[in-house]
Amino acid sequence: MSQKCEFSFPVEGENFDDAGKVSVEIKRLLKGLGITGDILRRTAIATYESEVNIISYAWQGTIDVRVTDDNILINIQDSGPGIIDIEQAMQQGYSTANDRIREMGFGAGMGLFNIKNCSDGFEILSEINKGTLLKILINR
Amino acid sequence: MTLREIADLLDARVLAGEKHLDTEVKTAFSADLMSDVLAFAKPGSIMITGLTNPQIVRIASIVDNSAILIVRGKIPPDETITLAEELDIPVLSTKYILFETSGRLYANGIIGCVRKIEGPGSVIPL
Amino acid sequence: MNLTLLAEKLNLKIRCGGDRLDREVSGGYAGDLLSDVMANSKEGDVWITCQSHQNIVAVSVLKEHAGIILVLGKEPDKNTLEKASREGIPLLVTELSGFEAAGRIYNLLHP
């Protein structure tokens, strides 16, 4: 039977207390759909990093997850400052995080690198002072 | 080693997940940077960190860590413990520093869960 | 135990300060939060970290560490390397994880 399922979560910028809450919930929902192992893990890591990115750098955003028989497509749309140099932002170790973010254990410049590493398909579209759209595809 | 043996070896306090003390642990990953845990930690490994905020529990849940071991005698806030019970992640706290903790565990057969670093493979643009 | 021997045993790559590897390593400290390393590490420690930005050099100089080992295949950025060379802090790198590096060094220092 063909299965298709969609869910969407809002994420608030600056709300570090709740960082990861949405991703833990997404992981639980995906597990309920029978997704397990490496695919579940990679999806969870990609959504977690995306969630922390919104909290650290954007004003607000949404994480949309669409699950089909073949794949999991995650769209992360934020309204925020945007990314000036995407290529630079993709580099391992590059970060614009402030000390506050770093002392919480984030901002090591691994986020986008991690997300790409977990994805089978990946794209970033960003507009300065408007926001960023991140599309992540993970094959089942 | 079981979590119980780890707790004994390091005089660690068990702050959550008492019922999981017989869980067997073979590998470890240590970091104070959570992005590194997300990038490199493997399922079943014990996360060793000096951080105590609730984020460490959510990350352990995301990467399927078997437990969290907090070093340097830090005691996490109540929210961390509550969340750990809720997400069923054992939490231990030892007074030893990370260097000493790593050394003692390594001497008892625990190995790092990652040996070599690999970059991203080929990823298609959408 | 000095850094030359540690580098040899763990197959560490030397990025700078190669002329100061005869320093005695009296202990080790592993950690990535600069404030914590500032507070708790000791003189003569070799510092094991995955932080590669230039602030690590100042911490190491102030605490009089024997040297810094960057783990997980991280490379020092240009500023870090320049500062470390100028300050005479040996900087070594390894593909080992922090746990593995700390585990092995501890056991070399405490046979």
PDB file of C-alpha atoms in Angstrom, chain A residues 42-51 53 63-66 71-76 111-112 114-124 133-139, chain B residues 123-124 126:
ATOM      1  CA  ARG A  42      20.476  10.422   9.455  1.00  0.00           C
ATOM      2  CA  THR A  43      17.068  12.083   9.230  1.00  0.00           C
ATOM      3  CA  ALA A  44      17.124  12.907  12.929  1.00  0.00           C
ATOM      4  CA  ILE A  45      20.636  14.381  12.766  1.00  0.00           C
ATOM      5  CA  ALA A  46      19.774  16.485   9.694  1.00  0.00           C
ATOM      6  CA  THR A  47      16.606  17.863  11.288  1.00  0.00           C
ATOM      7  CA  TYR A  48      18.410  18.511  14.577  1.00  0.00           C
ATOM      8  CA  GLU A  49      21.175  20.554  12.940  1.00  0.00           C
ATOM      9  CA  SER A  50      18.576  22.458  10.913  1.00  0.00           C
ATOM     10  CA  GLU A  51      16.562  23.173  14.021  1.00  0.00           C
ATOM     11  CA  ASN A  53      20.501  26.618  12.824  1.00  0.00           C
ATOM     12  CA  ILE A  63      10.450  22.257   9.409  1.00  0.00           C
ATOM     13  CA  ASP A  64       8.259  20.306   6.961  1.00  0.00           C
ATOM     14  CA  VAL A  65       8.707  16.581   6.581  1.00  0.00           C
ATOM     15  CA  ARG A  66       7.161  14.551   3.775  1.00  0.00           C
ATOM     16  CA  ASN A  71      12.100   8.797   0.433  1.00  0.00           C
ATOM     17  CA  ILE A  72      11.920  11.453   3.126  1.00  0.00           C
ATOM     18  CA  LEU A  73      11.942  15.050   1.963  1.00  0.00           C
ATOM     19  CA  ILE A  74      12.608  17.741   4.561  1.00  0.00           C
ATOM     20  CA  ASN A  75      12.138  21.423   3.803  1.00  0.00           C
ATOM     21  CA  ILE A  76      13.471  23.912   6.324  1.00  0.00           C
ATOM     22  CA  GLY A 111      26.084  22.084  11.035  1.00  0.00           C
ATOM     23  CA  LEU A 112      25.656  22.326   7.280  1.00  0.00           C
ATOM     24  CA  ASN A 114      26.770  17.413   9.012  1.00  0.00           C
ATOM     25  CA  ILE A 115      23.476  17.895   7.228  1.00  0.00           C
ATOM     26  CA  LYS A 116      25.043  17.327   3.831  1.00  0.00           C
ATOM     27  CA  ASN A 117      26.831  14.273   5.144  1.00  0.00           C
ATOM     28  CA  CYS A 118      23.498  12.774   6.239  1.00  0.00           C
ATOM     29  CA  SER A 119      21.661  13.558   2.987  1.00  0.00           C
ATOM     30  CA  ASP A 120      21.259  11.794  -0.339  1.00  0.00           C
ATOM     31  CA  GLY A 121      20.134  15.081  -1.890  1.00  0.00           C
ATOM     32  CA  PHE A 122      20.751  18.595  -0.621  1.00  0.00           C
ATOM     33  CA  GLU A 123      20.122  22.160  -1.718  1.00  0.00           C
ATOM     34  CA  ILE A 124      20.304  25.626  -0.130  1.00  0.00           C
ATOM     35  CA  LEU A 133      15.378  27.414   2.391  1.00  0.00           C
ATOM     36  CA  LEU A 134      17.147  24.136   2.964  1.00  0.00           C
ATOM     37  CA  LYS A 135      15.953  21.043   1.100  1.00  0.00           C
ATOM     38  CA  ILE A 136      17.109  17.656   2.258  1.00  0.00           C
ATOM     39  CA  LEU A 137      16.339  14.317   0.617  1.00  0.00           C
ATOM     40  CA  ILE A 138      16.961  10.987   2.278  1.00  0.00           C
ATOM     41  CA  ASN A 139      16.256   7.784   0.349  1.00  0.00           C
TER      42      ASN A 139
ATOM     43  CA  VAL B 123      25.265  14.219  -2.609  1.00  0.00           C
ATOM     44  CA  ILE B 124      22.942  15.210  -5.450  1.00  0.00           C
ATOM     45  CA  LEU B 126      17.919  18.843  -5.555  1.00  0.00           C
TER      46      LEU B 126
END
